[in-house]
mmCIF file of C-alpha atoms in Angstrom:
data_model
loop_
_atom_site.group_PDB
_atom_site.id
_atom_site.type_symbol
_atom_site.label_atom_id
_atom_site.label_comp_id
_atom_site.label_asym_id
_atom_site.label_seq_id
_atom_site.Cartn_x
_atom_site.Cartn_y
_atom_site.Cartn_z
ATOM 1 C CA UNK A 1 -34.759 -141.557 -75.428
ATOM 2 C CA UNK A 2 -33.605 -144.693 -77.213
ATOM 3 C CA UNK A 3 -29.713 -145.536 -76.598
ATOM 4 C CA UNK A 4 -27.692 -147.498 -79.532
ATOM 5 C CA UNK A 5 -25.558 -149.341 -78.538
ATOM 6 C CA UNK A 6 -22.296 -152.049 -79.674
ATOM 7 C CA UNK A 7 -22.255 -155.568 -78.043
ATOM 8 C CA UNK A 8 -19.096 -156.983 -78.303
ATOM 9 C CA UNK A 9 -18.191 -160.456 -77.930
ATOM 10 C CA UNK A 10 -16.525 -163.389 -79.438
ATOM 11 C CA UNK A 11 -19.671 -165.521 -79.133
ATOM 12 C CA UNK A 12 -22.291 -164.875 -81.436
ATOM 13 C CA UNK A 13 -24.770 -166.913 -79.701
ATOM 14 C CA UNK A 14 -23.770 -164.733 -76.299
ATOM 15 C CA UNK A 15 -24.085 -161.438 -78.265
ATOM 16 C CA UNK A 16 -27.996 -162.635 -79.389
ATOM 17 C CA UNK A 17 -28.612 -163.466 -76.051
ATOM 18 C CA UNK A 18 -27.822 -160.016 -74.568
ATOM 19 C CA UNK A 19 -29.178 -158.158 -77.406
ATOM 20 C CA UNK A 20 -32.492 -159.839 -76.326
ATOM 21 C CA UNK A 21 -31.385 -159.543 -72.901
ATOM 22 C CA UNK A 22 -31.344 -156.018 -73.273
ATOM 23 C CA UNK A 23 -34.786 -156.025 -75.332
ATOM 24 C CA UNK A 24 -36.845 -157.917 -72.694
ATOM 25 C CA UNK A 25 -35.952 -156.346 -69.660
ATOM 26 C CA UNK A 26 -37.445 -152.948 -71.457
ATOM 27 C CA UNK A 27 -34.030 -150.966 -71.855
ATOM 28 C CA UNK A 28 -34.670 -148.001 -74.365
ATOM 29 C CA UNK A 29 -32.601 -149.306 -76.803
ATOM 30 C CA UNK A 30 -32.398 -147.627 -80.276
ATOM 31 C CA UNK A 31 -29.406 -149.390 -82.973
ATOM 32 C CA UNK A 32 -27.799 -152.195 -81.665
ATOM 33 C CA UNK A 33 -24.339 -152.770 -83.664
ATOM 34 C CA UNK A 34 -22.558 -156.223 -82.913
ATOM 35 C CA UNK A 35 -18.614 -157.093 -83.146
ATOM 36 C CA UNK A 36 -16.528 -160.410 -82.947
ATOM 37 C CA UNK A 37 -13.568 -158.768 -81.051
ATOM 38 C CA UNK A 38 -12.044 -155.775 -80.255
ATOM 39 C CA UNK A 39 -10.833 -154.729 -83.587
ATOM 40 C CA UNK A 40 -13.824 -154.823 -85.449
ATOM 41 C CA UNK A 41 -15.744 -152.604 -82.536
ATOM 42 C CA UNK A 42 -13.043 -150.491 -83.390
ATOM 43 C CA UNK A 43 -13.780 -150.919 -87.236
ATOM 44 C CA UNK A 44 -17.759 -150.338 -85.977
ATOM 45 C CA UNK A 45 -17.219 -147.338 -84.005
ATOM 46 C CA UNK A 46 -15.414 -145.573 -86.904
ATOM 47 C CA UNK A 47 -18.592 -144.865 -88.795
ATOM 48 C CA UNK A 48 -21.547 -145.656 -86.217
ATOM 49 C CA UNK A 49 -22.424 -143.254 -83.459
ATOM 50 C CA UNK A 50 -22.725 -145.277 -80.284
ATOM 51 C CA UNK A 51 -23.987 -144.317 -76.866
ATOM 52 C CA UNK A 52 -23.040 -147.457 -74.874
ATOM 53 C CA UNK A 53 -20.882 -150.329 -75.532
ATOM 54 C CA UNK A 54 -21.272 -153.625 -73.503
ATOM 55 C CA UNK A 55 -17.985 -155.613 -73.820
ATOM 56 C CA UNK A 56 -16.357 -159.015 -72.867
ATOM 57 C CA UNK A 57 -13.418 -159.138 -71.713
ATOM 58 C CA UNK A 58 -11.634 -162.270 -72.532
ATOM 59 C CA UNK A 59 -11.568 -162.389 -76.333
ATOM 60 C CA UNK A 60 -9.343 -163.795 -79.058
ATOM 61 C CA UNK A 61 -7.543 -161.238 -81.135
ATOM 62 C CA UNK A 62 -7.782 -157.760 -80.041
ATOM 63 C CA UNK A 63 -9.574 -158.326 -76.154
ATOM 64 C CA UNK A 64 -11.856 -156.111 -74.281
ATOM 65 C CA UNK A 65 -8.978 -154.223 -71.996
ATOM 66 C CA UNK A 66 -6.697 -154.018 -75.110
ATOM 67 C CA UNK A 67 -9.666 -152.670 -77.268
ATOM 68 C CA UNK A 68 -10.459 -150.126 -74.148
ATOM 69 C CA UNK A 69 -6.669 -148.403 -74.428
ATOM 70 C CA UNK A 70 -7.020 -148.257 -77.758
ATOM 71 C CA UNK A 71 -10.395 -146.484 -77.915
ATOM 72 C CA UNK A 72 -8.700 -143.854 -74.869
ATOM 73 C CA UNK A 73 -6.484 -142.781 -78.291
ATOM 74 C CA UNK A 74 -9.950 -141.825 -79.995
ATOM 75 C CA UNK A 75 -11.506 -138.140 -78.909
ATOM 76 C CA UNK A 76 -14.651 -139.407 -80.557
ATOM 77 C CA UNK A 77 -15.700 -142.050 -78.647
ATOM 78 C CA UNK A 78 -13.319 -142.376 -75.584
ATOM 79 C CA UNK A 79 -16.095 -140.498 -73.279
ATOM 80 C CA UNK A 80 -18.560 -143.328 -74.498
ATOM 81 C CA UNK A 81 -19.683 -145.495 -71.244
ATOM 82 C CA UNK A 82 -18.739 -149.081 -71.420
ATOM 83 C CA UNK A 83 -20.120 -151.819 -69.636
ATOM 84 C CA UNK A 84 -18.144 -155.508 -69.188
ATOM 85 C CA UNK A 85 -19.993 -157.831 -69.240
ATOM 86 C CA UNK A 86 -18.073 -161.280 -68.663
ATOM 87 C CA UNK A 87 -17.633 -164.946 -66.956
ATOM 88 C CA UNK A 88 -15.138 -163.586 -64.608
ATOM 89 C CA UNK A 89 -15.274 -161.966 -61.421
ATOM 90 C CA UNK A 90 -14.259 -158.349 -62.101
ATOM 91 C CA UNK A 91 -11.685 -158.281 -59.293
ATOM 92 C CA UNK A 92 -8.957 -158.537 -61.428
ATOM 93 C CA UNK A 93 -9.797 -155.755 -63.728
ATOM 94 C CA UNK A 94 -11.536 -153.165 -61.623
ATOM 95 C CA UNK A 95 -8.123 -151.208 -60.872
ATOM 96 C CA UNK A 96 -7.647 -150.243 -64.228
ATOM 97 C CA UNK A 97 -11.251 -150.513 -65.091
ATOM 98 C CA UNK A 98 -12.064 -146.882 -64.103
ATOM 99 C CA UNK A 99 -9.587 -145.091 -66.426
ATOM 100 C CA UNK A 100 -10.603 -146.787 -69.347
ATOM 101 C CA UNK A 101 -13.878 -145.871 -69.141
ATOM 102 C CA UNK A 102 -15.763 -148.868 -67.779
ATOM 103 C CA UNK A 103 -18.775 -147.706 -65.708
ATOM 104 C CA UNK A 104 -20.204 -151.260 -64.814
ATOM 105 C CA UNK A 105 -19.657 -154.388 -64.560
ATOM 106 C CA UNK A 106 -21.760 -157.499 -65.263
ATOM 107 C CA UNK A 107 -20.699 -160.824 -64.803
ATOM 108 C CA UNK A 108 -22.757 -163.639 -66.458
ATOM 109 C CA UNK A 109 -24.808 -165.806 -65.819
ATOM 110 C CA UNK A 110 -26.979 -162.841 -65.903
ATOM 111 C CA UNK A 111 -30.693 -162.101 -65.697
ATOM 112 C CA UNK A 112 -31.996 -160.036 -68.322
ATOM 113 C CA UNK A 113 -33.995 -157.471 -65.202
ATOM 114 C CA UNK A 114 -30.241 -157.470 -63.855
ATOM 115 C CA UNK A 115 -28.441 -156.147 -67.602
ATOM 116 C CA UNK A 116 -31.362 -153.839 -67.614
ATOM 117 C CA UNK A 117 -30.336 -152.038 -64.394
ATOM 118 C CA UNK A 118 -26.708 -151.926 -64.888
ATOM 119 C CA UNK A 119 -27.481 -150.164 -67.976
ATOM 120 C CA UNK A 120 -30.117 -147.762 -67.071
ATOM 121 C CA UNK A 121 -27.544 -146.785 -64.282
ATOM 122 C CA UNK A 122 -24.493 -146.114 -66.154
ATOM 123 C CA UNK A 123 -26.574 -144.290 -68.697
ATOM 124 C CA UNK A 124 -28.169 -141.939 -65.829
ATOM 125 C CA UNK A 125 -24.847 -140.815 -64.218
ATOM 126 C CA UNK A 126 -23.612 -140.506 -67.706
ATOM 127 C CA UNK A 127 -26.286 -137.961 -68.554
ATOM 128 C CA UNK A 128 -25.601 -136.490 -65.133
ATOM 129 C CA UNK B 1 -8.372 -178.591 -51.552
ATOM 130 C CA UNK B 2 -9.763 -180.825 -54.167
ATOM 131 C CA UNK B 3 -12.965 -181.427 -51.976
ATOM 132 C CA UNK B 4 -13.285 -177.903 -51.344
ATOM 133 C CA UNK B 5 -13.084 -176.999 -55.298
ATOM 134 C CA UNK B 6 -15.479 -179.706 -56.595
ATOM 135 C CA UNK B 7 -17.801 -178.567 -54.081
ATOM 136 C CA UNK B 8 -17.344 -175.379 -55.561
ATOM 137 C CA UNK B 9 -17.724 -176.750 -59.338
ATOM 138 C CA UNK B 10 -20.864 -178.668 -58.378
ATOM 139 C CA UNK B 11 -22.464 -175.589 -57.071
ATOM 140 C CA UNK B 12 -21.367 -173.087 -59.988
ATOM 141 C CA UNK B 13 -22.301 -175.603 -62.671
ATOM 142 C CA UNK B 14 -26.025 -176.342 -60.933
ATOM 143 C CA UNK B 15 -26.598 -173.112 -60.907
ATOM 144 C CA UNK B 16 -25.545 -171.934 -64.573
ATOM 145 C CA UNK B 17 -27.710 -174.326 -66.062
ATOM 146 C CA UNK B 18 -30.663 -173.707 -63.794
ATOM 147 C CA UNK B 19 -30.130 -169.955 -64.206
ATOM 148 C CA UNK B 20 -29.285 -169.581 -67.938
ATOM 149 C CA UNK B 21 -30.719 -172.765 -69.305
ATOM 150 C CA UNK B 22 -33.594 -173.601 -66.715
ATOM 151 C CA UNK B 23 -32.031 -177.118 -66.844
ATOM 152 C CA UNK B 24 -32.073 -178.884 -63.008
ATOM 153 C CA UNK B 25 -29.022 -181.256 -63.038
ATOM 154 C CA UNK B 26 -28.668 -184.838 -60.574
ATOM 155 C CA UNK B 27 -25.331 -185.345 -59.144
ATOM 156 C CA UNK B 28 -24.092 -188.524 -60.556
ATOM 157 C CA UNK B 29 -21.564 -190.726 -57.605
ATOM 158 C CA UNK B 30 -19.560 -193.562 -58.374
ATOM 159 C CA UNK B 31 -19.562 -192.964 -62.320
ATOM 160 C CA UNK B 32 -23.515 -194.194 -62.564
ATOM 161 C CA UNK B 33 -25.160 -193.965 -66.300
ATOM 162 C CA UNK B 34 -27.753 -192.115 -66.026
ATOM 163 C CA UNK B 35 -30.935 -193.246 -66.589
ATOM 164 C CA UNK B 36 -33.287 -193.456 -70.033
ATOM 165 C CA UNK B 37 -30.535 -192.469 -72.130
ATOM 166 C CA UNK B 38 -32.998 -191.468 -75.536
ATOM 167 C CA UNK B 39 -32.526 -193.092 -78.596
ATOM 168 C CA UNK B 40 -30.936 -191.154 -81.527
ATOM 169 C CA UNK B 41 -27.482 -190.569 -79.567
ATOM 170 C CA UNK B 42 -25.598 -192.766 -82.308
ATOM 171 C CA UNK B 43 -25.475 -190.167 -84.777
ATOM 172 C CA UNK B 44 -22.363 -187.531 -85.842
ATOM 173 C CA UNK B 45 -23.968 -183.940 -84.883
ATOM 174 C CA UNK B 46 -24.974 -182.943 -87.981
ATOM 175 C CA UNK B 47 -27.581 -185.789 -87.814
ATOM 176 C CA UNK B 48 -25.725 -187.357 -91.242
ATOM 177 C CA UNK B 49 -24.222 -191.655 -90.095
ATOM 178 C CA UNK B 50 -20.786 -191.370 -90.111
ATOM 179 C CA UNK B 51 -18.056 -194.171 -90.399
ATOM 180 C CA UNK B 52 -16.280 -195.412 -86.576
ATOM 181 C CA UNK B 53 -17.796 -194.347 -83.375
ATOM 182 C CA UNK B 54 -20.848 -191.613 -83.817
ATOM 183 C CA UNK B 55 -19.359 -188.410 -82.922
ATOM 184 C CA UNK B 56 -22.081 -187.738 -80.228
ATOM 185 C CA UNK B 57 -20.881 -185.663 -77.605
ATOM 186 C CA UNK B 58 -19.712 -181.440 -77.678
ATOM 187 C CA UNK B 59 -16.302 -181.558 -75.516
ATOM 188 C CA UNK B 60 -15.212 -177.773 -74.678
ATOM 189 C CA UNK B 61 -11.569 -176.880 -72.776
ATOM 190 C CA UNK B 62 -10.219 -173.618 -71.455
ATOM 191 C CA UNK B 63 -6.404 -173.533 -70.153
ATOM 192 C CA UNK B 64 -6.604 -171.501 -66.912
ATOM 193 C CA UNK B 65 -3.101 -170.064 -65.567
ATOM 194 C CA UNK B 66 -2.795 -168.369 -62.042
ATOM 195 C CA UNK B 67 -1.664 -169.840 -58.650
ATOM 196 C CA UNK B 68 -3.782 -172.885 -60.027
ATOM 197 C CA UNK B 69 -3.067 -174.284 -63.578
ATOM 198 C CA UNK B 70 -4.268 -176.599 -65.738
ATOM 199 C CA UNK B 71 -7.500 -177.292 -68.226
ATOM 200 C CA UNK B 72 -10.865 -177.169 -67.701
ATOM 201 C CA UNK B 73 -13.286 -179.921 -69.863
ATOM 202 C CA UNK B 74 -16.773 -179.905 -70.215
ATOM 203 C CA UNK B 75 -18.476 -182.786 -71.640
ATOM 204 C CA UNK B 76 -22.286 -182.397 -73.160
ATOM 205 C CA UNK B 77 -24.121 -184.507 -75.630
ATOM 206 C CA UNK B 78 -25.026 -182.955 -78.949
ATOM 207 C CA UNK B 79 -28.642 -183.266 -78.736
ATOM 208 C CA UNK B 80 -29.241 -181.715 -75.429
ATOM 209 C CA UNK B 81 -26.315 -178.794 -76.075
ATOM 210 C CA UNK B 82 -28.801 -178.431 -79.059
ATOM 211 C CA UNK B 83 -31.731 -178.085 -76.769
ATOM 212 C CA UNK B 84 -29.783 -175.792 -74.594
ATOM 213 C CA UNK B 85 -28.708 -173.704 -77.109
ATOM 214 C CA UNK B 86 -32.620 -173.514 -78.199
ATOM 215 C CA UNK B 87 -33.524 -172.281 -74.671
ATOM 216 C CA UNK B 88 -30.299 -169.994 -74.140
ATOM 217 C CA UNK B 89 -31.394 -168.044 -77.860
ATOM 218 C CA UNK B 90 -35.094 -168.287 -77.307
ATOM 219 C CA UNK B 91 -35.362 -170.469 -80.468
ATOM 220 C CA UNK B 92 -36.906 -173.811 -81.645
ATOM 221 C CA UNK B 93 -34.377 -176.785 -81.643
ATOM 222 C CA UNK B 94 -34.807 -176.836 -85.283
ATOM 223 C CA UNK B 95 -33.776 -173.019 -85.997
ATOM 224 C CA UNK B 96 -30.508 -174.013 -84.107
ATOM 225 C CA UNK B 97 -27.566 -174.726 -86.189
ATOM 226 C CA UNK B 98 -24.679 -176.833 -85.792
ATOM 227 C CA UNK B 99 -22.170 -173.645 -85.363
ATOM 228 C CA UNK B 100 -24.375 -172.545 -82.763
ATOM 229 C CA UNK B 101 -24.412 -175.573 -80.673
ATOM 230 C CA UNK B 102 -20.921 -175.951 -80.272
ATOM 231 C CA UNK B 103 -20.580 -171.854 -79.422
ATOM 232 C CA UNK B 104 -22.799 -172.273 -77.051
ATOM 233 C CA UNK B 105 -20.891 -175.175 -75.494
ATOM 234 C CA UNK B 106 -18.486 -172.942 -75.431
ATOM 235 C CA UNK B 107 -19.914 -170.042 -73.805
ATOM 236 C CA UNK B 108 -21.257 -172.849 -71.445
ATOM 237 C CA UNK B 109 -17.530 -173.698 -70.414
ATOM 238 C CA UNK B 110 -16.627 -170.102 -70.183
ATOM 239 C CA UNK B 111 -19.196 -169.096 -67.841
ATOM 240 C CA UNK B 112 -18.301 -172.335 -65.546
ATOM 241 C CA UNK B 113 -14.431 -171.666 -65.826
ATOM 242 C CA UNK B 114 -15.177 -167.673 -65.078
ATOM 243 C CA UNK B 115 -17.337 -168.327 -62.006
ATOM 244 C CA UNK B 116 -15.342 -170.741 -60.404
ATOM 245 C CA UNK B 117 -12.054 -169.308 -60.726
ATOM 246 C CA UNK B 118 -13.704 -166.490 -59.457
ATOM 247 C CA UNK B 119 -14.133 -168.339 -56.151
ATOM 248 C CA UNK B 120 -11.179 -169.787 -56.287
ATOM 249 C CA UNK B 121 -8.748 -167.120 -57.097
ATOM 250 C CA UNK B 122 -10.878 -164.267 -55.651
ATOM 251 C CA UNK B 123 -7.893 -161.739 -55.358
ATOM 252 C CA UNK B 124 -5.901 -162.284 -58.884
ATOM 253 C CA UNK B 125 -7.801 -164.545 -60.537
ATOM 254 C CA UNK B 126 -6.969 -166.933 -63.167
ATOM 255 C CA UNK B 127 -6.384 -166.165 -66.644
ATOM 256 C CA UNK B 128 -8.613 -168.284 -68.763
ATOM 257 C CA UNK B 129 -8.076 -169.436 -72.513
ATOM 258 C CA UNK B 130 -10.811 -168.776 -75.233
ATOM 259 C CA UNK B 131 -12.736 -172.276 -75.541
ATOM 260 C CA UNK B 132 -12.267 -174.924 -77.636
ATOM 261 C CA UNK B 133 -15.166 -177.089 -78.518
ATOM 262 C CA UNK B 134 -15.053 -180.270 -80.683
ATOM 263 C CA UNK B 135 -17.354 -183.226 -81.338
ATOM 264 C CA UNK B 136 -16.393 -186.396 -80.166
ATOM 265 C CA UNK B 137 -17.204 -190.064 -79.202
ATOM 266 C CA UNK B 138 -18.075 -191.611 -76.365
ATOM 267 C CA UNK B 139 -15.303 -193.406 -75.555
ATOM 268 C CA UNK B 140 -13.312 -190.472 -75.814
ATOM 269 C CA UNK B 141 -15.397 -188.853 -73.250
ATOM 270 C CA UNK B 142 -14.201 -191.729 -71.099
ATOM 271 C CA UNK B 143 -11.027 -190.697 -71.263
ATOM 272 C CA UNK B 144 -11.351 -187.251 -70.750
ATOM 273 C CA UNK B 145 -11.675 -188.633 -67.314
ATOM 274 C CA UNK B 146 -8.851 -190.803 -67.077
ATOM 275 C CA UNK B 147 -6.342 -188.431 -66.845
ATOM 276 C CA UNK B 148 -5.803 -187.202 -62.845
ATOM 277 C CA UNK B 149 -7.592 -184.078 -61.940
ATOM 278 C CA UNK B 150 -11.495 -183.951 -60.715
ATOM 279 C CA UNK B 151 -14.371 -185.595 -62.608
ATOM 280 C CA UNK B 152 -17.988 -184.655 -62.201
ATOM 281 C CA UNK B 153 -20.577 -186.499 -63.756
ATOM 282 C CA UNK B 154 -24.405 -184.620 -63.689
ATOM 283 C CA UNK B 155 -27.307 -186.066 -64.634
ATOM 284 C CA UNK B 156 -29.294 -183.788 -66.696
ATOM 285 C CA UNK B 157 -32.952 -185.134 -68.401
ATOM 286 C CA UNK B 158 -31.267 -188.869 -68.374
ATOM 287 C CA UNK B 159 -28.205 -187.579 -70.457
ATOM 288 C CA UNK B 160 -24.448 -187.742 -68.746
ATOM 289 C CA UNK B 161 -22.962 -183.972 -68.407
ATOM 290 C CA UNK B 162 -19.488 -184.466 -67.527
ATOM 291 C CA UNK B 163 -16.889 -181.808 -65.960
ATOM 292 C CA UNK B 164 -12.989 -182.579 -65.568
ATOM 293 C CA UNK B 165 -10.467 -180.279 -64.068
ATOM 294 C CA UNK B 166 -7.010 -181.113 -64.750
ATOM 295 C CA UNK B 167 -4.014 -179.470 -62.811
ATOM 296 C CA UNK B 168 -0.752 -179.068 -64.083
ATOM 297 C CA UNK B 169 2.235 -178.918 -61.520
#
């Protein structure tokens, strides 16, 4: 079953490198959607079904926590599973982490076998 | 504690360029040049002459606040960011743009600011800016070390990488 999913991230060069991240490793991956900041995922998600969305965190504008509370507000897409993926160590966001529906957490540098397993995990105990 | 967090930058910046960029970087002591600088430095980065000093060099800074405060400044040359940016995209240096280059140099500076901190600051963490990233000369990357904090100069394929951390009271 092929997964779309929304990469979200104020690099561009970053969001190429996991969308071919993602492609290498062999994840199933169906549409792959691709937003600046947290707003326009929010603009994205309004008329694209997605099944996964792999976010920074740190981002200028709307960031990746604020974008998070904001997508809690939408019955659409609030169940989707998220995954950060960031330069940080995830210590600092892991408390609140949970209730905004992040089910992994990736922090780069990253190997594209090791973006591959975070995301074949979160999208088996999501089907579970 | 400053001997303790370059030991720290020296490790997390070796191994983001091996790991993302497959780049192996020397340790450079006592402010050495590195070796066989290559020709074709002299130029501004979109490869047109420009008038003054050739804009040469991609400088990138993130402000981190926590129990630790201050700026973090990565200095790269154009040509090899270029290179890098090639290898982090899985392109040719010639499909790489300009734009590219210096958001990669800025992604580069955000992964080294994220990991160390990390380290650092394992229970809060530090808040880190979004980077910055402009071109500039060499002699400004001189300075970039004069101001008091930790420099790190690296070696990488006989070009000078250059990290400063400056801490604010």
């Amino acid at each position: 079953m092929a997964y779309n999913i929304l990469i979200v991230d104020d690099s561009q060069t970053m969001r190429r490198v996991i969308r071919k991240s993602v492609t290498l490793a062999g994840f199933d991956l169906g549409e792959c959607w691709e937003a600046g900041d947290g707003r326009e995922a929010l603009t994205v998600l309004k008329t694209h079904a997605v099944d996964l969305i792999l976010t920074d965190f740190n981002m200028p504008g709307m960031d990746g926590m604020e974008m998070l509370k904001e997508l809690q507000k939408d019955e659409k897409n609030r169940h989707v599973p998220v995954v950060l993926i960031t330069a940080q160590d995830n210590a600092r966001v892991v408390p609140e982490g949970s209730a905004l529906g992040i089910k992994g957490y990736l922090q780069k540098p990253f190997q594209p076998e090791a973006i591959c397993k975070i995301l074949s995990q979160v999208m088996e105990k999501n089907r579970v | 504690m400053f001997d303790d967090i370059r030991k720290k930058a020296i490790s997390v910046v070796s191994n983001i360029f091996e790991t993302m960029f497959f780049i192996f970087l020397e340790l450079q002591e006592n402010g050495e040049e590195p070796k066989g600088r290559p020709e074709g430095m002299g130029k501004h980065p979109d490869g047109q002459p420009c008038d003054g000093a050739p804009l040469n060099i991609l400088r990138s800074e993130i402000g981190f606040q926590g129990k630790i405060q201050g700026k973090i400044r990565l200095c790269i040359p154009y040509q090899l960011a270029r290179t890098m940016a090639g290898n982090f995209m899985g392109l040719e240096e010639g499909e790489v743009s300009e734009s590219q280059t210096m958001d990669m140099a800025g992604e580069l500076t955000n992964m080294i600011s994220g990991n160390l901190f990390s380290l650092l600051d394992k229970k809060a963490g530090c808040r880190l800016t979004v980077p910055k990233t402009e071109a500039i000369s060499d002699s400004e990357m001189a300075d970039t070390s004069d101001k008091a904090g930790i420099t790190i100069n690296f070696d990488a394929e006989g070009q000078r990488i250059k990290l400063h951390l400056q801490f604010e009271s």
